[in-house]
Coordinates of C-alpha atoms and ligand atoms in Angstrom, one line a residue:
X2 CA 121.0 127.7 100.3
X3 CA 119.6 124.9 102.6
X4 CA 115.9 124.7 103.4
X5 CA 116.5 125.7 107.0
X6 CA 118.5 128.8 105.7
X7 CA 115.5 129.6 103.5
X8 CA 113.2 129.4 106.6
X9 CA 115.7 131.6 108.5
X10 CA 115.7 134.0 105.7
X11 CA 111.9 134.0 105.4
X12 CA 111.7 134.5 109.2
X13 CA 113.8 137.6 108.9
X14 CA 111.3 138.9 106.4
X15 CA 108.7 138.1 109.0
X16 CA 106.9 135.6 106.8
X17 CA 107.1 131.9 107.4
X18 CA 105.4 130.4 104.4
X19 CA 107.0 127.0 105.0
X20 CA 104.1 125.6 107.2
X21 CA 102.1 123.5 106.7
X22 CA 104.7 121.2 105.2
X23 CA 102.0 118.9 103.7
X24 CA 101.4 121.4 101.0
X25 CA 104.6 120.5 99.1
X26 CA 104.0 116.8 99.7
X27 CA 100.6 117.0 98.1
X28 CA 101.7 119.4 95.4
X29 CA 102.5 116.5 93.1
X30 CA 99.3 114.6 93.9
X31 CA 98.5 112.1 96.6
X32 CA 101.8 111.1 98.3
X33 CA 100.4 108.0 100.0
X34 CA 99.4 104.8 98.4
X35 CA 95.7 103.9 98.2
X36 CA 94.4 100.8 100.0
X37 CA 91.8 99.0 98.1
X38 CA 89.2 97.1 100.2
X39 CA 88.9 93.5 99.2
X40 CA 85.9 93.3 96.8
X41 CA 84.0 90.7 98.8
X42 CA 83.8 92.6 102.1
X43 CA 80.3 93.5 103.2
X44 CA 79.5 97.2 102.9
X45 CA 78.9 98.2 106.5
X46 CA 78.2 101.9 107.4
X47 CA 77.6 103.2 110.8
X48 CA 77.1 106.8 111.8
X49 CA 77.4 108.4 115.3
X50 CA 73.8 107.9 116.2
X51 CA 73.5 104.3 114.9
X52 CA 73.4 101.4 117.4
X53 CA 76.7 99.6 117.0
X54 CA 77.1 95.8 117.0
X55 CA 79.1 94.8 120.2
X56 CA 82.1 93.3 118.3
X57 CA 82.2 96.3 116.0
X58 CA 82.3 98.8 118.9
X59 CA 85.0 96.9 120.8
X60 CA 87.2 96.8 117.6
X61 CA 86.6 100.5 117.0
X62 CA 87.6 101.3 120.6
X63 CA 90.6 99.0 120.4
X64 CA 91.7 100.9 117.2
X65 CA 91.1 104.4 118.8
X66 CA 93.1 103.4 121.9
X67 CA 96.2 103.5 119.6
X68 CA 95.4 107.0 118.5
X69 CA 96.5 108.8 121.7
X70 CA 95.7 112.3 120.7
X71 CA 92.5 112.9 122.6
X72 CA 91.7 115.9 124.8
X73 CA 90.5 113.6 127.6
X74 CA 93.7 111.5 127.5
X75 CA 96.0 112.7 130.3
X76 CA 98.9 110.7 128.8
X77 CA 98.6 112.6 125.5
X78 CA 98.8 116.0 127.2
X79 CA 101.8 114.8 129.2
X80 CA 103.4 113.6 126.0
X81 CA 102.9 116.9 124.3
X82 CA 104.6 118.7 127.2
X83 CA 107.7 116.4 126.8
X84 CA 107.7 117.4 123.1
X85 CA 108.3 121.1 124.2
X86 CA 111.0 120.0 126.6
X87 CA 112.8 118.2 123.8
X88 CA 112.5 121.2 121.5
X89 CA 113.9 123.5 124.2
X90 CA 116.8 121.2 125.1
X91 CA 117.8 119.6 121.8
X92 CA 116.7 121.9 118.9
X93 CA 119.5 124.0 117.4
X94 CA 117.5 127.0 116.2
X95 CA 114.5 129.1 116.9
X96 CA 113.1 128.3 113.5
X97 CA 113.1 124.6 114.3
X98 CA 111.4 125.2 117.6
X99 CA 108.8 127.3 115.9
X100 CA 108.0 124.4 113.5
X101 CA 107.7 122.1 116.5
X102 CA 105.2 124.5 118.0
X103 CA 103.2 124.4 114.8
X104 CA 103.2 120.6 115.0
X105 CA 101.9 120.8 118.6
X106 CA 99.1 123.2 117.6
X107 CA 97.9 120.7 115.0
X108 CA 98.1 117.7 117.4
X109 CA 96.0 119.7 119.8
X110 CA 93.5 120.3 117.0
X111 CA 93.4 116.5 116.5
X112 CA 92.9 116.0 120.2
X113 CA 89.7 118.1 119.9
X114 CA 88.6 116.1 116.8
X115 CA 89.2 112.7 118.4
X116 CA 87.6 113.9 121.6
X117 CA 84.4 114.8 119.7
X118 CA 84.5 111.4 118.1
X119 CA 85.1 109.6 121.4
X120 CA 82.2 111.5 123.2
X121 CA 79.9 110.4 120.4
X122 CA 81.0 106.8 120.7
X123 CA 81.6 106.2 124.4
X124 CA 81.8 108.8 127.1
X125 CA 83.8 106.6 129.5
X126 CA 86.4 106.2 126.7
X127 CA 86.5 109.9 126.2
X128 CA 87.7 110.3 129.7
X129 CA 90.0 107.4 129.8
X130 CA 93.8 107.9 130.3
X131 CA 95.5 105.6 127.8
X132 CA 99.3 105.6 128.3
X133 CA 101.4 105.1 125.1
X134 CA 101.9 101.4 125.0
X135 CA 104.1 101.0 121.9
X136 CA 107.8 101.0 122.6
X137 CA 108.4 103.5 119.8
X138 CA 107.0 106.2 122.1
X139 CA 109.5 105.3 124.8
X140 CA 112.7 105.1 122.8
X141 CA 115.2 107.6 124.2
X142 CA 115.3 110.9 122.3
X143 CA 118.7 112.2 123.1
X144 CA 119.5 114.3 120.0
X145 CA 117.7 116.5 117.4
X146 CA 118.2 113.5 115.0
X147 CA 116.4 111.2 117.3
X148 CA 113.4 113.6 117.4
X149 CA 113.6 114.1 113.6
X150 CA 113.3 110.3 113.1
X151 CA 110.5 110.1 115.7
X152 CA 108.4 112.5 113.6
X153 CA 109.5 111.2 110.2
X154 CA 108.5 107.6 111.2
X155 CA 105.8 107.8 113.9
X156 CA 103.7 110.6 112.5
X157 CA 103.8 108.9 109.1
X158 CA 102.4 105.8 110.8
X159 CA 99.4 108.0 111.8
X160 CA 99.2 109.3 108.2
X161 CA 99.0 105.7 106.7
X162 CA 96.3 104.7 109.1
X163 CA 94.3 107.9 108.4
X164 CA 94.7 107.1 104.7
X165 CA 93.0 103.8 105.2
X166 CA 90.2 105.5 107.3
X167 CA 89.0 107.3 104.1
X168 CA 87.2 104.0 103.3
X169 CA 86.1 103.5 107.0
X170 CA 82.7 102.1 107.7
X171 CA 82.5 104.4 110.7
X172 CA 81.2 107.7 109.2
X173 CA 82.6 110.1 111.8
X174 CA 86.1 108.6 111.3
X175 CA 85.8 108.7 107.5
X176 CA 84.9 112.4 107.7
X177 CA 88.0 113.4 109.5
X178 CA 90.4 111.0 107.8
X179 CA 91.7 113.4 105.0
X180 CA 92.5 116.2 107.5
X181 CA 94.3 113.9 109.9
X182 CA 96.2 112.2 107.1
X183 CA 97.3 115.5 105.5
X184 CA 98.4 116.9 108.9
X185 CA 100.4 113.8 109.8
X186 CA 102.1 113.8 106.4
X187 CA 103.1 117.4 107.3
X188 CA 104.5 116.3 110.7
X189 CA 106.5 113.5 109.0
X190 CA 107.8 116.1 106.5
X191 CA 108.9 118.2 109.5
X192 CA 111.0 115.3 110.7
X193 CA 112.3 114.8 107.2
X194 CA 113.2 118.5 106.8
X195 CA 115.3 118.2 110.0
X196 CA 117.0 115.0 108.7
X197 CA 117.8 116.8 105.5
X198 CA 119.5 119.5 107.5
X199 CA 121.3 116.9 109.7
X200 CA 122.5 114.9 106.7
X201 CA 124.1 117.9 105.1
X202 CA 127.5 116.8 106.5
X203 CA 129.3 113.5 106.9
X204 CA 129.1 113.6 110.7
X205 CA 125.3 114.1 110.6
X206 CA 124.9 111.3 108.1
X207 CA 126.9 108.9 110.2
X208 CA 124.8 109.8 113.3
X209 CA 121.6 109.3 111.3
X210 CA 122.8 106.0 109.9
X211 CA 123.5 104.8 113.4
X212 CA 120.1 105.9 114.8
X213 CA 118.3 104.2 111.9
X214 CA 119.0 100.8 113.6
X215 CA 117.0 102.0 116.6
X216 CA 114.1 103.8 114.8
X217 CA 113.6 101.8 111.6
X218 CA 112.6 98.5 113.3
X219 CA 110.4 100.4 115.8
X220 CA 108.6 102.1 112.9
X221 CA 107.9 98.8 111.1
X222 CA 106.8 97.2 114.4
X223 CA 104.1 99.8 114.9
X224 CA 101.9 98.0 112.4
X225 CA 101.6 95.0 114.6
X226 CA 102.0 91.2 113.9
X227 CA 101.5 90.0 110.3
X228 CA 99.5 87.1 111.7
X229 CA 97.2 89.2 113.9
X230 CA 94.0 87.4 114.6
X231 CA 92.1 90.7 114.8
X232 CA 93.1 92.0 111.3
X233 CA 90.5 89.9 109.5
X234 CA 87.8 91.1 111.8
X235 CA 88.8 94.8 111.2
X236 CA 88.7 94.1 107.5
X237 CA 85.3 92.3 107.6
X238 CA 83.7 95.2 109.5
X239 CA 85.2 97.8 107.1
X240 CA 87.3 99.4 109.8
X241 CA 90.5 98.5 107.9
X242 CA 91.0 97.8 104.2
X243 CA 94.2 95.7 104.4
X244 CA 96.1 93.5 106.9
X245 CA 99.2 94.5 109.0
X246 CA 101.7 93.0 106.6
X247 CA 100.3 94.8 103.6
X248 CA 100.1 98.3 105.1
X249 CA 103.6 97.8 106.6
X250 CA 105.0 96.9 103.1
X251 CA 103.4 100.0 101.6
X252 CA 104.9 102.1 104.4
X253 CA 108.3 100.5 104.0
X254 CA 108.3 101.3 100.3
X255 CA 107.6 104.9 101.0
X256 CA 110.2 105.4 103.8
X257 CA 112.9 103.5 102.0
X258 CA 112.7 105.8 99.0
X259 CA 112.8 108.9 101.3
X260 CA 115.9 107.5 103.2
X261 CA 117.8 106.6 100.0
X262 CA 117.1 110.2 98.7
X263 CA 119.0 111.4 101.8
X264 CA 121.9 109.0 101.1
X265 CA 120.9 106.7 103.9
X266 CA 120.7 102.9 103.3
X267 CA 117.6 101.4 104.9
X268 CA 118.5 98.6 107.4
X269 CA 117.5 95.0 106.9
X270 CA 113.8 94.8 107.6
X271 CA 114.2 91.9 110.1
X272 CA 116.9 93.7 112.2
X273 CA 116.0 94.3 115.8
X274 CA 112.3 93.6 115.2
X275 CA 109.9 92.6 118.0
X276 CA 106.7 92.0 115.9
X277 CA 107.1 90.4 112.5
Ligands
FE2_26 FE1 101.3 114.0 114.2

């Protein structure tokens, strides 16, 4: 019996014990690699009420701009609405649409958490509309498989960043890191569950294989340039533990193992890349 059949069966019994999907990912311990801050970095620590050095604050705001999920961010709410449209038009079953609704509920929870953080940091920022800049958010999602890859890869990017925030020098961010990380792993697992269903047959696997050439490079590109001039500053201020190349490699190791387990060969990591 496939996992989606199990969900369908559980649904009929009126009990969906499958959500949250992070539970099974953490059942065998921490699924994500730990990032060790370089020993020499100064131990900065700033809480919400502390005055923030100018450079620190501008780096923190730059980092949070990437995290779109914020109640005051109109583009985020618009993006959430498109998610429901996609579920309605592309998802094959009610069970899959229900999982997507669970995902949305959690992203809205994150939007409240990041809103609180933003208000504590900079009220103008809390109200700012920040359209999704990275091209991964604008790749066409024309099939259930496209959307499955979006969640598998893009939510996982969020999970890897949140993993690194556990060591963050900004206390409000460190406090919410574990919850965001866990939820994002669950969202990525939702995408993976859909991919598992899609790859049940040869046609689905062929489609997934084709779409990998679109989504895999975008996923790796989401970590920015390996020679980013900002990365050393983020590390020095304790806002990040490692550089873009290192977190990207850890991410690649994780996703490659998951793809191979589905019978999918990961593409060449330099294929179709825009930011190496
Ligand atoms: Fe997510």
